[in-house]
Coordinates of C-alpha atoms in Angstrom, one line a residue:
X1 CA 19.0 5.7 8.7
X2 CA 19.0 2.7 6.6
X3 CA 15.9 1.6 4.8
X4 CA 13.8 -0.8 7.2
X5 CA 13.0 -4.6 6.9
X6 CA 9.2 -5.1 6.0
X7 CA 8.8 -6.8 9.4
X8 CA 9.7 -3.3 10.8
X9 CA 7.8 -1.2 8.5
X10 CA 4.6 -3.2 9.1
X11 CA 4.9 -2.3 12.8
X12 CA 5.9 0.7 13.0
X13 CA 5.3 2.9 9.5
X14 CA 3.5 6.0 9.8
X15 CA 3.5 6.4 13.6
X16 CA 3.8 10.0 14.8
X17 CA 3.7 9.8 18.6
X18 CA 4.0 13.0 19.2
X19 CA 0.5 14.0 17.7
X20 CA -0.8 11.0 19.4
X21 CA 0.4 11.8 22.7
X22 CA 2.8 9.2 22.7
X23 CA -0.1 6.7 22.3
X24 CA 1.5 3.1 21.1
X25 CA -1.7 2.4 19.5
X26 CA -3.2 5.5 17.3
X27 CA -6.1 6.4 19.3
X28 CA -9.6 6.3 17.4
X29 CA -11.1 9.9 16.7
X30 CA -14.6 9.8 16.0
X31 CA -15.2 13.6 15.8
X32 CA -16.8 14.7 12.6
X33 CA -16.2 18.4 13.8
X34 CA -13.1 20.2 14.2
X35 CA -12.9 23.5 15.9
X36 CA -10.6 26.3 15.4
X37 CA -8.4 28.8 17.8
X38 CA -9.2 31.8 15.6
X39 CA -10.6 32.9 12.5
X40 CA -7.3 33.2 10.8
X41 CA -6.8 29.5 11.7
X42 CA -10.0 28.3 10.6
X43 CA -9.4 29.7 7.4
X44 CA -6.0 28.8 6.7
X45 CA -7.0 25.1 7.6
X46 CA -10.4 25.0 5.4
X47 CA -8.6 26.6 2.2
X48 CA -5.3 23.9 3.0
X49 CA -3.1 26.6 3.3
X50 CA -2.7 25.0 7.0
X51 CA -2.2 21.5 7.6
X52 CA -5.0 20.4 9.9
X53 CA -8.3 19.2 10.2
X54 CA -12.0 20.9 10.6
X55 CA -14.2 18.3 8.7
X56 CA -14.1 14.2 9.3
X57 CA -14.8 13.6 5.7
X58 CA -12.1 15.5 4.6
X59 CA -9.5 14.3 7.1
X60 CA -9.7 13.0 10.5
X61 CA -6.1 12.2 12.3
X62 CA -7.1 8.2 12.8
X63 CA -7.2 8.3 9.4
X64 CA -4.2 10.2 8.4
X65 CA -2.3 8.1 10.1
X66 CA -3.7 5.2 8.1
X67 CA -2.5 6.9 4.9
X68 CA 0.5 7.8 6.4
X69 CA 1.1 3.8 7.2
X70 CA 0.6 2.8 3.5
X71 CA 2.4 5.6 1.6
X72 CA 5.7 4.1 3.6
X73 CA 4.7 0.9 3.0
X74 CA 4.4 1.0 -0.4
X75 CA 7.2 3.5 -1.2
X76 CA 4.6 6.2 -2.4
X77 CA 4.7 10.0 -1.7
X78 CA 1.2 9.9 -0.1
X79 CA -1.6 7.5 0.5
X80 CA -5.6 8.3 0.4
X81 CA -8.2 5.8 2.5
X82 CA -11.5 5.3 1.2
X83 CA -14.5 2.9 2.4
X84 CA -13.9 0.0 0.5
X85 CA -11.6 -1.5 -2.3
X86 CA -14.2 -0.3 -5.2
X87 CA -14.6 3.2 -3.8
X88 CA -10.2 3.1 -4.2
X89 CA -10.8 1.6 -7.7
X90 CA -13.2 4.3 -9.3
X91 CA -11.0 7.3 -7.5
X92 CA -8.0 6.5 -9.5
X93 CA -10.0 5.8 -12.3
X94 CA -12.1 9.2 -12.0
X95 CA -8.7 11.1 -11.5
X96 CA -6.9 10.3 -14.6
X97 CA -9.6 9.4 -17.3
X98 CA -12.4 12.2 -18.2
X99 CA -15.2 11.5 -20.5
X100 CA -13.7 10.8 -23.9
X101 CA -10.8 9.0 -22.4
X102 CA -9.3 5.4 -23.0
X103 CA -8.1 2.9 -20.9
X104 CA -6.1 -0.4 -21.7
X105 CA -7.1 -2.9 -19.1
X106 CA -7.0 -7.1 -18.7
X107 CA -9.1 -8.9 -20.1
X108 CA -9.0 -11.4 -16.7
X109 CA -9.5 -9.4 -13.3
X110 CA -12.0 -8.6 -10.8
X111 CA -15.3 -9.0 -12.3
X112 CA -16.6 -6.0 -10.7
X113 CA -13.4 -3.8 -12.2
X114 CA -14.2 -5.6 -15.6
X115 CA -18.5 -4.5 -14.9
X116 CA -16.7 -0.7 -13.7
X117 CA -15.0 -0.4 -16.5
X118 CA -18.0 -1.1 -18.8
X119 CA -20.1 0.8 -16.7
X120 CA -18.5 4.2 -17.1
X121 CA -18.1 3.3 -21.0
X122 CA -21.9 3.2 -21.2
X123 CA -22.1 5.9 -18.7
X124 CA -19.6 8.8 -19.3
X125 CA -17.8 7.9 -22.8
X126 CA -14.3 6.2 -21.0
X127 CA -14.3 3.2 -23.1
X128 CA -11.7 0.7 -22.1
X129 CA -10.0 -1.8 -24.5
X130 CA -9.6 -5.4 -22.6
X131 CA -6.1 -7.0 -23.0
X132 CA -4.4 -10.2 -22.6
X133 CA -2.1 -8.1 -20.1
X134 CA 0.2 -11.7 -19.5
X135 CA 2.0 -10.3 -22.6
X136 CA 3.1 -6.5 -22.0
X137 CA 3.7 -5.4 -25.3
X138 CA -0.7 -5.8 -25.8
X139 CA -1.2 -2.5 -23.7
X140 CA 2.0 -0.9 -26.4
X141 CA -0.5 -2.3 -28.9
X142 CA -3.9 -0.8 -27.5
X143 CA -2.4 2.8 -27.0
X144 CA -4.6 5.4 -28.8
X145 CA -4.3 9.2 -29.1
X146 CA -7.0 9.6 -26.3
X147 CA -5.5 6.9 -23.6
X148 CA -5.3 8.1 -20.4
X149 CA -4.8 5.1 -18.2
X150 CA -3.1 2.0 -18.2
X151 CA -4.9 -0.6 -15.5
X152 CA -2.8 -4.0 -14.3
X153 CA -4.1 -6.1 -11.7
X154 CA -1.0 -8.5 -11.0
X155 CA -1.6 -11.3 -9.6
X156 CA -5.3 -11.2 -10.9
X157 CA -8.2 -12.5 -10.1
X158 CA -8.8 -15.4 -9.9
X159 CA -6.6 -17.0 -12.4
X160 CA -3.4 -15.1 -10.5
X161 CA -2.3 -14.5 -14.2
X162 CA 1.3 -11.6 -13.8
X163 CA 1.5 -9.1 -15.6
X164 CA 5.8 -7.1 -16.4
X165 CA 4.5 -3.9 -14.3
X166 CA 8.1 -2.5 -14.7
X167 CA 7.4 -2.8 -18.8
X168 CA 4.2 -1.7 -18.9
X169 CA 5.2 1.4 -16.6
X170 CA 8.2 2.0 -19.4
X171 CA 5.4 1.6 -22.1
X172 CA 3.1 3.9 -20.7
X173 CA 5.6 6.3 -19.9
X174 CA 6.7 6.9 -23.4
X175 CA 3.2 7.2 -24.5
X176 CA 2.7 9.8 -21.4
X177 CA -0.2 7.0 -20.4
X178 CA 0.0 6.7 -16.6
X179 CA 0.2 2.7 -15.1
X180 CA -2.1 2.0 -12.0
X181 CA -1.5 -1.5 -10.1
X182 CA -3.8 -3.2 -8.3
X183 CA -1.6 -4.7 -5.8
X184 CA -4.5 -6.3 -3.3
X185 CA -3.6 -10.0 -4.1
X186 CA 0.6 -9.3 -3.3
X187 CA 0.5 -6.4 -1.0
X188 CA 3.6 -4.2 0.2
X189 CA 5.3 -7.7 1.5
X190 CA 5.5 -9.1 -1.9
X191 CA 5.4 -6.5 -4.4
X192 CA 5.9 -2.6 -4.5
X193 CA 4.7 -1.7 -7.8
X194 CA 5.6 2.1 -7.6
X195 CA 9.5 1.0 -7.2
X196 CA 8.7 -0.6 -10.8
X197 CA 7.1 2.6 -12.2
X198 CA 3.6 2.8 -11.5
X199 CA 1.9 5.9 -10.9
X200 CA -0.5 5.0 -8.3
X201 CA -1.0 1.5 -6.5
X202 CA -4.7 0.7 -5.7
X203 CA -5.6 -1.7 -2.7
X204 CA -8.9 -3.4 -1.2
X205 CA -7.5 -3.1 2.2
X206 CA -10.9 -5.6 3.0
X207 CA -8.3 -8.1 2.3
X208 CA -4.6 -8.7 3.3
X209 CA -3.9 -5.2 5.0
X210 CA -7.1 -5.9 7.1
X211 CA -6.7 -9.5 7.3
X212 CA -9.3 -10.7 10.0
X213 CA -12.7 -10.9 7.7
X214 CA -13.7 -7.9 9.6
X215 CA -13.9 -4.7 7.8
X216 CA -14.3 -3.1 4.7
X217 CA -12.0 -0.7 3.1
X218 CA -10.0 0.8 0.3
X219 CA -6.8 2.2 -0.6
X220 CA -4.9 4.5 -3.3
X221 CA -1.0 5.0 -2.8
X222 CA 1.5 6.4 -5.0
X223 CA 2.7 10.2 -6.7
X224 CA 1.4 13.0 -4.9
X225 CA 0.3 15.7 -7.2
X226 CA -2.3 12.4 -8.5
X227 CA -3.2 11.4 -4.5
X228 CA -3.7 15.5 -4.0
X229 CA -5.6 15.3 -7.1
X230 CA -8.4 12.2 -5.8
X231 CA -8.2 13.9 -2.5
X232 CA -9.9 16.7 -3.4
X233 CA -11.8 15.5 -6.3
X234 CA -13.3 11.8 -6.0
X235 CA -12.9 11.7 -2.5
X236 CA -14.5 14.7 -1.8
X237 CA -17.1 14.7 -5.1
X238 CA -18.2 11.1 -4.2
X239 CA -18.4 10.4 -0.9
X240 CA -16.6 7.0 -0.3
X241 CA -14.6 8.2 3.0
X242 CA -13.7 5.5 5.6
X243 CA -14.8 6.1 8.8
X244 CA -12.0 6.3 11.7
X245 CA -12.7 2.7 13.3
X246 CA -12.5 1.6 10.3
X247 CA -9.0 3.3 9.6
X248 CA -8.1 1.8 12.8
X249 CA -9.1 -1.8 12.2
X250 CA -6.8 -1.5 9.1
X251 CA -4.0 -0.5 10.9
X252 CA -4.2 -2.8 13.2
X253 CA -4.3 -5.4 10.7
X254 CA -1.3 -4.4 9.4
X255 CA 0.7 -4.7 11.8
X256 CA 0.3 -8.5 11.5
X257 CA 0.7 -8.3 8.1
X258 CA 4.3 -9.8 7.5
X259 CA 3.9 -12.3 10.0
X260 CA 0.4 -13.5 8.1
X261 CA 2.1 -13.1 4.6
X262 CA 5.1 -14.9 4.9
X263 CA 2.7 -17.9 6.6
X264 CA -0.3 -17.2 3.3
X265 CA 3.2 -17.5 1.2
X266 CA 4.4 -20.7 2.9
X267 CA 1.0 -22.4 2.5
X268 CA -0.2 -21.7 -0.4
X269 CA 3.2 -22.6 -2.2
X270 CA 3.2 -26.0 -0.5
X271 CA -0.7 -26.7 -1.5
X272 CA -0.2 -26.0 -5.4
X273 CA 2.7 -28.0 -5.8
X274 CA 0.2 -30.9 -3.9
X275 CA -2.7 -29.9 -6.3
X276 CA -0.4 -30.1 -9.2
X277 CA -0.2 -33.9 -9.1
X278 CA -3.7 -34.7 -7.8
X279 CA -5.5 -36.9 -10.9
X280 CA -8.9 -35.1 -10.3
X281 CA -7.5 -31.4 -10.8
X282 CA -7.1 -30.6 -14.7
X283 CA -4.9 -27.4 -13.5
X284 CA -3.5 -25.1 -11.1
X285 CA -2.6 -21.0 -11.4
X286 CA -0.2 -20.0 -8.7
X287 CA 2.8 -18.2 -9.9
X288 CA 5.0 -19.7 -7.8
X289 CA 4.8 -22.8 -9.8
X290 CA 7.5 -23.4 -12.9
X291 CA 4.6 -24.4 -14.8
X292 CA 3.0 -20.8 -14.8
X293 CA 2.8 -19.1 -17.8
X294 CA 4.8 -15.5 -16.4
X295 CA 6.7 -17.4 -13.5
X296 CA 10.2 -16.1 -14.4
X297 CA 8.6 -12.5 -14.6
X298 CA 6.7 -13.5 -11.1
X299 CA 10.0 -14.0 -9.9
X300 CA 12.0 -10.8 -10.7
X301 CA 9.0 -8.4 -9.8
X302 CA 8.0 -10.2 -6.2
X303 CA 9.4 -11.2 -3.3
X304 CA 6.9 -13.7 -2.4
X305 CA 4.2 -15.6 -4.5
X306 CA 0.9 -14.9 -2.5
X307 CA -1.8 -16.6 -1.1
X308 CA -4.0 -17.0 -3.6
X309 CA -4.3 -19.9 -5.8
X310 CA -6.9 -20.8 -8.5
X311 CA -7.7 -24.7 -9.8
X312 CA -9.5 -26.4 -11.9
X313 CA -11.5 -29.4 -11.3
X314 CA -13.2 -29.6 -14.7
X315 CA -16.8 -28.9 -14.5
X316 CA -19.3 -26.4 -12.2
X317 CA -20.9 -29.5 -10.8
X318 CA -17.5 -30.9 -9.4
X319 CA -17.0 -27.8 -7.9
X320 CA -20.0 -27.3 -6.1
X321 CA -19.2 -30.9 -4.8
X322 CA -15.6 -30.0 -3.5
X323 CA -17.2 -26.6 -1.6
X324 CA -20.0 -28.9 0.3
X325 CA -17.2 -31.5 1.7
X326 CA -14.9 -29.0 2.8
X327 CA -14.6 -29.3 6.9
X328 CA -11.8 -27.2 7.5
X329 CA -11.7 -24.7 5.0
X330 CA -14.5 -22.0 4.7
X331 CA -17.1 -21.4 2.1
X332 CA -17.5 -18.0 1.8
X333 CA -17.1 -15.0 -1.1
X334 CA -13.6 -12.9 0.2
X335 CA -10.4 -13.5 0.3
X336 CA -7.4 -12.5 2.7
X337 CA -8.3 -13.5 5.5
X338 CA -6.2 -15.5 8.2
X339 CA -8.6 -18.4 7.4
X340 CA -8.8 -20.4 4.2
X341 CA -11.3 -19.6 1.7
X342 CA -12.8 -21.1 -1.0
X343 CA -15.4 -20.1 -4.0
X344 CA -16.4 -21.3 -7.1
X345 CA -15.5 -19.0 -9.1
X346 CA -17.6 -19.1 -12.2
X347 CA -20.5 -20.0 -10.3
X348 CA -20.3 -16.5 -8.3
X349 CA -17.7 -13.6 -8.5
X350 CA -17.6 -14.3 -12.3
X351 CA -21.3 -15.2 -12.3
X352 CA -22.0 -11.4 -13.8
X353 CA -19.9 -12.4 -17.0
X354 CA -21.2 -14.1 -19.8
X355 CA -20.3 -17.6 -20.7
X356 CA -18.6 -15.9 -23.7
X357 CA -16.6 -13.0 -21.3
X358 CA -15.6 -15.9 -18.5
X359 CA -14.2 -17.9 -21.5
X360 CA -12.3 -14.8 -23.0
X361 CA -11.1 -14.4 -19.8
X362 CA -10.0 -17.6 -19.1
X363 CA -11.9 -18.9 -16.2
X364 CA -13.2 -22.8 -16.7
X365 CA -17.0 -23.5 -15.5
X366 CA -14.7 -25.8 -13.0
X367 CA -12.8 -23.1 -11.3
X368 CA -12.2 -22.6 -7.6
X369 CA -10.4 -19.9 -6.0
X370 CA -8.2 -20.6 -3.0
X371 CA -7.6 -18.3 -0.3
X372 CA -4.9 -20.1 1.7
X373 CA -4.9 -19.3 5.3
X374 CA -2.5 -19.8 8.0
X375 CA -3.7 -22.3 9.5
X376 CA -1.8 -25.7 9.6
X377 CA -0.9 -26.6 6.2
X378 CA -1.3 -30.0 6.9
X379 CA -4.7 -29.3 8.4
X380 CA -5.8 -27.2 5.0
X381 CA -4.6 -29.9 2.9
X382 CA -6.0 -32.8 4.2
X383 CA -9.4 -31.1 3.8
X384 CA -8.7 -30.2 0.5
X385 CA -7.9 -33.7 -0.3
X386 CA -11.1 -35.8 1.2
X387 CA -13.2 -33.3 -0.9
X388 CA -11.5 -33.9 -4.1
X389 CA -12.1 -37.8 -3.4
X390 CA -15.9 -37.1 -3.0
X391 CA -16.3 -35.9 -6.9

């Protein structure tokens, strides 16, 4: 068979009728007990020399289907679901960096990665050198004898800076380093990192793949000797399992996702070519614009620009301003969701950085982080607008 539109995949990857009874939807088990036919059975099952189920933390079929879903999405071997985007984040890390490891990371992402990644330095000896991943060759330059990992977040956040995954992948792969993507901000419909090389793609499916505001969740995609590897190491060791209506609010979600993509794409492209020329915004980071620094690369490596835009309207005053005059558009801390978001971003999320840290990273005192929804772009933008014209 041909390989399927996203549009099809997003509706209909990982389904297995047959174990579901021919259920459309994947039914919701909430069992955290399984119970055998035998004793041979029971064993077979608990050693994983069967495939089945006998504990919910260690696999539940609600759940399995989930993973099934996002290993076809993103082109991966096998797919592991965890309770939220962090618990995703620290199992890849945890599988391919012991203590006395290195890892080359950006030096603009997630605050909480960046506070992670410091945390386990101080913790358990993985220090982590911090990168301006915008130019690949920097990670070629950071490689030490002891560097396990290779970390890209592309687009990041908040600055939606893009990082060459394909180069990096080919840089890490000649230094036997192995590339892990956080693809949250892009998702399957834009980007499929491990197409480009990557070894595992990380997701917090709280965002996109959910896409309602109304769960919590994690994902790690990719090889499957690595996936095996988390499965029965962080995900077992650490406890960050999702629970099966949780897995099943994901899944719902994605089958939307496409549909709510290409609309997040749409409007977000048309509101950062409007910010671009507004007098009281000093910049705006959206790949999608010809002005961005790694647009060219943006545009060989996705299939869609995002949702996610980051401007500047100069100072941390101004932007407390725009967030109190918004009408439309939603004050609140997430992102991904089918309604527009909005944050000041050096006033919270990057509020744990220094002044010093948020300006190596690049994020002005006057920065707000857009999550473009789907609602009427015309609707969004007009909101937008009579808040810039109260600062």
């Amino acid at each position: 068979m041909s390989e399927k539109s996203i549009y099809t995949l997003a509706v209909h990857a990982g389904e297995d009728r047959n174990e579901h009874y021919g259920a459309v939807s994947v039914p919701i088990y909430p069992a955290s007990v399984f119970a055998f036919s035998d004793a041979d059975e029971g064993i077979a099952v608990h050693n994983h020399e069967k495939e089945g189920y006998y504990y919910g933390r260690l696999g539940n079929p609600t759940v399995a289907a989930l993973e099934r879903t996002m290993a076809e999405l993103e082109g991966g071997d096998d797919a592991l679901a965890f309770a939220s985007g962090m618990a995703a984040i620290s199992a890849a890390a945890f599988t391919l960096v012991g203590s006395g490891g290195h890892v080359v990371a950006p030096e603009s992402m997630y605050s909480t990665t960046t506070n992670f990644l410091k945390h386990i330095e101080q913790s358990f000896g993985v220090e982590t050198t911090f990168i301006d991943a915008a130019n690949a060759e920097n990670y070629a330059a950071a490689v030490r004898p002891n560097t396990k990992m290779f970390w890209v977040e592309t687009p990041s956040n908040p600055l939606v800076r893009i990082t060459d995954i394909a180069e990096v992948a080919a840089i890490g792969k000649q230094a036997g380093v192995a590339t892990v993507v956080d693809n949250t901000f892009a998702t399957p419909f834009n980007q499929r990192p491990l197409e480009l090389g990557a070894h595992l793609v990380v997701h917090s499916a709280t965002k996109y793949l959910g896409g309602h505001s109304d769960v919590t969740a994690g994902i790690v995609a990719g090889r499957r000797d690595l996936v095996d590897k988390a499965r029965h190491g962080a995900a077992k060791f650490y406890g960050g399992n999702i629970a099966p209506q949780v897995a099943w609010l994901v899944l719902r979600g994605i089958k939307t996702l496409a549909l709510r993509m290409e609309r997040h794409n749409d409007n977000a492209s048309a509101l950062a070519y409007t910010l671009s020329h507004h007098p009281k915004v000093e910049a705006v980071f959206y790949p999608g614009l010809e002005s961005h620094q790694n647009h060219e690369i943006a545009k060989r490596q996705m299939q869609g620009f995002g949702g996610m835009i980051g401007f500047d309207v100069g100072t941390a005053e101004a932007a407390k301003t725009l967030v109190n005059n918004l009408e439309v558009c939603t004050f609140a801390t997430s992102l991904g969701g089918v309604e527009t978001l909005v944050q000041p971003v050096a006033l919270m999320t990057h509020a744990s950085l220094s002044p010093e840290e948020r300006a190596a990273a690049g994020v002005p005192e006057g920065m707000i982080r857009l999550s473009v929804g789907v609602e009427d772009v015309k609707d969004i933008e007009n909101d937008i607008l009579q808040a810039l014209d109260k600062i």
